PDB file of C-alpha atoms in Angstrom:
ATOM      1  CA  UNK A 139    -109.421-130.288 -44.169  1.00 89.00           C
ATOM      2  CA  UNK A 140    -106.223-129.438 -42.096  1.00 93.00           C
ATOM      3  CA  UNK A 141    -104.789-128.316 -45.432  1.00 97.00           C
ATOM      4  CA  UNK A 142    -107.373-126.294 -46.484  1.00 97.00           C
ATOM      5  CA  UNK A 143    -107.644-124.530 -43.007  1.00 98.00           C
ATOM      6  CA  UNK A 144    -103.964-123.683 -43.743  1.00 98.00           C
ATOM      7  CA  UNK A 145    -104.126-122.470 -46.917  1.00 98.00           C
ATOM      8  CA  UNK A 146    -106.882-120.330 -45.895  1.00 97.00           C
ATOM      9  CA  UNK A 147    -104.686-119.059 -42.824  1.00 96.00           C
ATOM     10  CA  UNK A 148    -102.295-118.082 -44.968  1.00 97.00           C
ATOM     11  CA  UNK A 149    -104.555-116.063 -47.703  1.00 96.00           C
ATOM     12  CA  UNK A 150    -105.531-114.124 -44.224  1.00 94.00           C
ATOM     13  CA  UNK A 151    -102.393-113.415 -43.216  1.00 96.00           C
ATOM     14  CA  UNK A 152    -101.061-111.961 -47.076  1.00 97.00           C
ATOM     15  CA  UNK A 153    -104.237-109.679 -47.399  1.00 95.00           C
ATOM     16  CA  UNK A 154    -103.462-108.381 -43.689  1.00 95.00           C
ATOM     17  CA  UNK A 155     -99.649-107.746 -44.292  1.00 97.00           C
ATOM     18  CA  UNK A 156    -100.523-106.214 -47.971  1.00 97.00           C
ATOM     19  CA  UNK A 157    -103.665-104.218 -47.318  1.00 97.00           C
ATOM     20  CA  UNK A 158    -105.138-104.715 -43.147  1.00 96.00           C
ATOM     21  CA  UNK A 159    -108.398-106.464 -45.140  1.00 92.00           C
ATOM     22  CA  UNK A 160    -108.919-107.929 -41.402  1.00 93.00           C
ATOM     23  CA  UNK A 161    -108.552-104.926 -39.433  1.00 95.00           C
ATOM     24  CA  UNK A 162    -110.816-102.770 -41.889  1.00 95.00           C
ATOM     25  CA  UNK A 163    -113.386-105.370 -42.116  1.00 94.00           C
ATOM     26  CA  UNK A 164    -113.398-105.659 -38.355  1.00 95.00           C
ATOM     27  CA  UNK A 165    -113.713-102.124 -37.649  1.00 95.00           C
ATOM     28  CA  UNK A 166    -116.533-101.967 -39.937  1.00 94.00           C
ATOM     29  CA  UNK A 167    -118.432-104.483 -38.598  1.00 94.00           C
ATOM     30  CA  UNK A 168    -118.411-102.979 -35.186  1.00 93.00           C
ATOM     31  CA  UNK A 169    -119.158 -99.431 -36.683  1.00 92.00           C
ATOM     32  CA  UNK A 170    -122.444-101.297 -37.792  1.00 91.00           C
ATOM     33  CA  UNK A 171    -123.067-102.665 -35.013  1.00 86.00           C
ATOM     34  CA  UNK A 172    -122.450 -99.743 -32.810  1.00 81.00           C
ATOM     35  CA  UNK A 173    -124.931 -98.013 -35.407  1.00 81.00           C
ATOM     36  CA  UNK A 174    -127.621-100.687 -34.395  1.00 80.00           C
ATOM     37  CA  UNK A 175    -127.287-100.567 -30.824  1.00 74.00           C
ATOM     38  CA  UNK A 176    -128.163 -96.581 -30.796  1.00 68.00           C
ATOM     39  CA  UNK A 177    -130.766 -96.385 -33.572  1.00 61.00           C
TER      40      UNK A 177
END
C-alpha cells in the first residue's frame, strides 16, 4: 500500500510540474462550487 501511495505521489507531482493538472482541477472545482452556492 505504502508503495502504491508513493507511486501515486509521484504521478501527482509530474502532471503538476508538466501541466498544473492539480491547480486547474482545483480551481475548477471551486468555480463549481462557487456556481452552486449563488444559483
Amino acid at each position: 500500500m505504502h508503495n502504491l501511495s508513493r507511486r501515486i505521489a509521484i504521478a501527482l507531482q509530474h502532471e503538476e510540474r508538466r501541466c498544473q493538472y492539480l491547480t486547474r482541477e482545483a480551481k475548477l472545482m471551486l468555480a463549481v462550487q462557487d456556481e452552486r452556492v449563488f444559483v
